[in-house]
Coordinates of C-alpha atoms in Angstrom, one line a residue:
M19 CA 26.0 -8.4 -10.5
K20 CA 24.9 -11.2 -8.2
K21 CA 22.6 -8.8 -6.3
I22 CA 21.0 -7.8 -9.6
M23 CA 20.5 -11.4 -10.7
F24 CA 19.0 -12.2 -7.3
M25 CA 16.6 -9.3 -7.5
V26 CA 15.5 -10.4 -11.0
A27 CA 15.0 -14.0 -9.9
A28 CA 13.1 -12.8 -6.8
C29 CA 10.8 -10.6 -8.8
A30 CA 10.2 -13.4 -11.4
A31 CA 9.3 -15.8 -8.5
M32 CA 6.9 -13.3 -7.0
V33 CA 5.1 -12.7 -10.3
A34 CA 4.9 -16.5 -11.0
C35 CA 3.7 -17.4 -7.5
N36 CA 1.5 -14.5 -6.7
N37 CA 0.1 -13.0 -9.9
G38 CA -2.4 -10.4 -8.8
K39 CA -4.7 -10.8 -5.8
T40 CA -4.8 -13.5 -3.2
T41 CA -7.3 -13.8 -0.4
T42 CA -6.8 -15.4 3.0
N43 CA -9.0 -15.6 6.0
A44 CA -6.8 -15.3 9.0
D45 CA -6.7 -14.4 12.7
S46 CA -3.6 -12.2 12.0
T47 CA -2.0 -10.6 9.0
D48 CA -0.2 -12.9 6.6
S49 CA 3.4 -12.0 7.1
V50 CA 4.9 -14.8 4.8
A51 CA 3.6 -13.3 1.6
Q52 CA 4.4 -9.8 2.8
D53 CA 8.0 -10.6 3.7
S54 CA 8.8 -11.9 0.1
V55 CA 8.7 -8.3 -1.2
A56 CA 10.2 -6.8 1.9
A57 CA 13.2 -9.2 1.6
V58 CA 14.0 -7.5 -1.7
D59 CA 15.4 -4.0 -1.2
S60 CA 12.1 -2.1 -0.5
A61 CA 10.5 0.7 1.6
V62 CA 7.7 -0.6 3.8
Y63 CA 4.8 1.6 5.1
E64 CA 2.2 0.4 7.5
G65 CA -0.9 1.9 9.1
M66 CA -4.6 1.3 9.9
T67 CA -7.3 3.5 8.3
P68 CA -10.9 3.9 9.4
A69 CA -13.6 1.7 7.9
A70 CA -17.4 1.7 8.2
D71 CA -18.1 -2.0 8.8
V72 CA -14.9 -3.2 10.5
A73 CA -12.5 -1.9 13.2
G74 CA -10.3 -0.6 10.4
I75 CA -8.3 -1.6 7.4
K76 CA -4.6 -2.3 8.1
Y77 CA -2.4 -1.5 5.1
R78 CA 1.1 -2.8 4.5
V79 CA 2.7 -1.3 1.4
A80 CA 6.1 -2.5 0.2
L81 CA 7.7 -0.4 -2.6
A82 CA 10.7 -1.6 -4.6
K83 CA 13.6 0.8 -4.3
D84 CA 14.6 0.4 -8.0
S85 CA 13.3 1.4 -11.3
S86 CA 10.8 -1.5 -11.6
N87 CA 8.2 0.4 -9.4
G88 CA 7.2 -3.0 -8.0
F89 CA 4.8 -3.2 -5.1
N90 CA 3.1 -5.5 -2.6
V91 CA 0.0 -4.2 -0.9
S92 CA -1.7 -6.1 1.9
E93 CA -5.2 -5.0 3.0
A94 CA -6.3 -6.6 6.3
Y95 CA -9.9 -6.0 7.3
M96 CA -9.6 -6.0 11.1
K97 CA -12.1 -7.5 13.6
S98 CA -10.3 -5.6 16.3
D99 CA -7.0 -3.7 16.6
S100 CA -5.1 -7.0 16.6
E101 CA -7.3 -9.6 14.9
A102 CA -7.7 -9.7 11.1
D103 CA -10.9 -11.1 9.5
T104 CA -9.9 -11.1 5.8
V105 CA -6.5 -10.3 4.2
Y106 CA -6.1 -9.4 0.5
N107 CA -2.6 -9.3 -1.0
Y108 CA -1.8 -7.6 -4.3
T109 CA 1.4 -7.3 -6.3
G110 CA 2.2 -5.3 -9.4
N111 CA 3.8 -2.0 -10.6
Y112 CA 2.7 1.3 -9.1
V113 CA 2.4 4.6 -11.0
V114 CA 4.0 7.8 -9.8
L115 CA 1.7 10.8 -10.6
K116 CA 2.2 14.5 -10.2
K117 CA -1.1 16.3 -9.7
D118 CA -2.0 19.9 -9.0
V119 CA -4.5 19.8 -6.2
K120 CA -5.8 23.1 -4.7
G121 CA -2.9 25.0 -6.3
K122 CA -0.2 22.8 -5.0
E123 CA 1.7 20.1 -7.0
N124 CA 1.8 16.8 -5.1
T125 CA 3.3 13.4 -5.8
Y126 CA 1.0 10.4 -5.6
Y127 CA 1.5 6.6 -5.8
Q128 CA -1.3 4.8 -7.6
F129 CA -1.8 1.0 -7.1
D130 CA -4.0 -1.1 -9.3
L131 CA -5.6 -3.6 -6.9
G132 CA -7.8 -5.5 -9.3
K133 CA -10.6 -4.7 -11.7
D134 CA -11.6 -1.0 -11.4
N135 CA -9.9 -0.7 -8.0
K136 CA -7.2 1.9 -8.0
V137 CA -5.9 3.1 -4.7
N138 CA -4.0 6.4 -4.4
F139 CA -1.6 7.5 -1.7
L140 CA -0.2 11.1 -1.3
V141 CA 3.5 11.3 -0.6
V142 CA 3.3 13.5 2.5
N143 CA 7.1 13.3 3.2
D144 CA 9.9 10.7 3.1
S145 CA 8.3 8.7 5.9
T146 CA 4.5 9.1 5.4
L147 CA 2.0 8.1 2.8
R148 CA -1.7 9.3 3.1
L149 CA -4.7 7.4 1.6
V150 CA -6.6 9.8 -0.7
N151 CA -9.8 9.4 -2.7
T152 CA -10.1 8.9 -6.5
D153 CA -10.0 12.7 -7.0
F154 CA -6.7 12.8 -5.1
E155 CA -8.4 14.7 -2.3
E156 CA -7.3 14.2 1.3
P157 CA -9.8 13.1 3.9
A158 CA -11.8 16.0 5.4
T159 CA -11.2 15.1 9.1
N160 CA -9.2 16.6 12.0
S161 CA -9.9 13.8 14.4
K162 CA -7.0 11.7 15.7
D163 CA -9.3 8.7 15.5
M164 CA -9.6 9.1 11.7
N165 CA -6.0 8.7 10.6
Y166 CA -5.3 7.8 7.0
D167 CA -1.5 7.9 7.2
L168 CA 0.9 5.0 6.6
K169 CA 4.3 5.3 8.3
L170 CA 7.7 4.1 7.1
K171 CA 8.9 1.0 9.1

């Protein structure tokens, strides 16, 4: 019972303190805001996806392992492999979608990251999420330099 009350209090504190999107300019990713969701029982996925104008976008996705479907997503626009330019943090509730894409039913997580900004991840397996487009299509690339996968940490 104490664990449930702690989780409820932690979720309420997150919503009250970080309602929606926050922006930081930092030389590295903001681990303090990210650890608040990770401290609650969650699954954490991380990875860097390609981007046109920066070295990449480093994603950190923490998903609550309960029926709340709570999430914390961090998008760090990277100057280099280790130096972040701008970091955006989002919290909310994700939606689980089942879609038939190219004759195969897949499971997707959809995150609302602000006005008209929904991000979709394909559940590849228990340890991998893959960033997909708005039509739930996977990236058309075979290059190892163009990786859209987030791995379970």
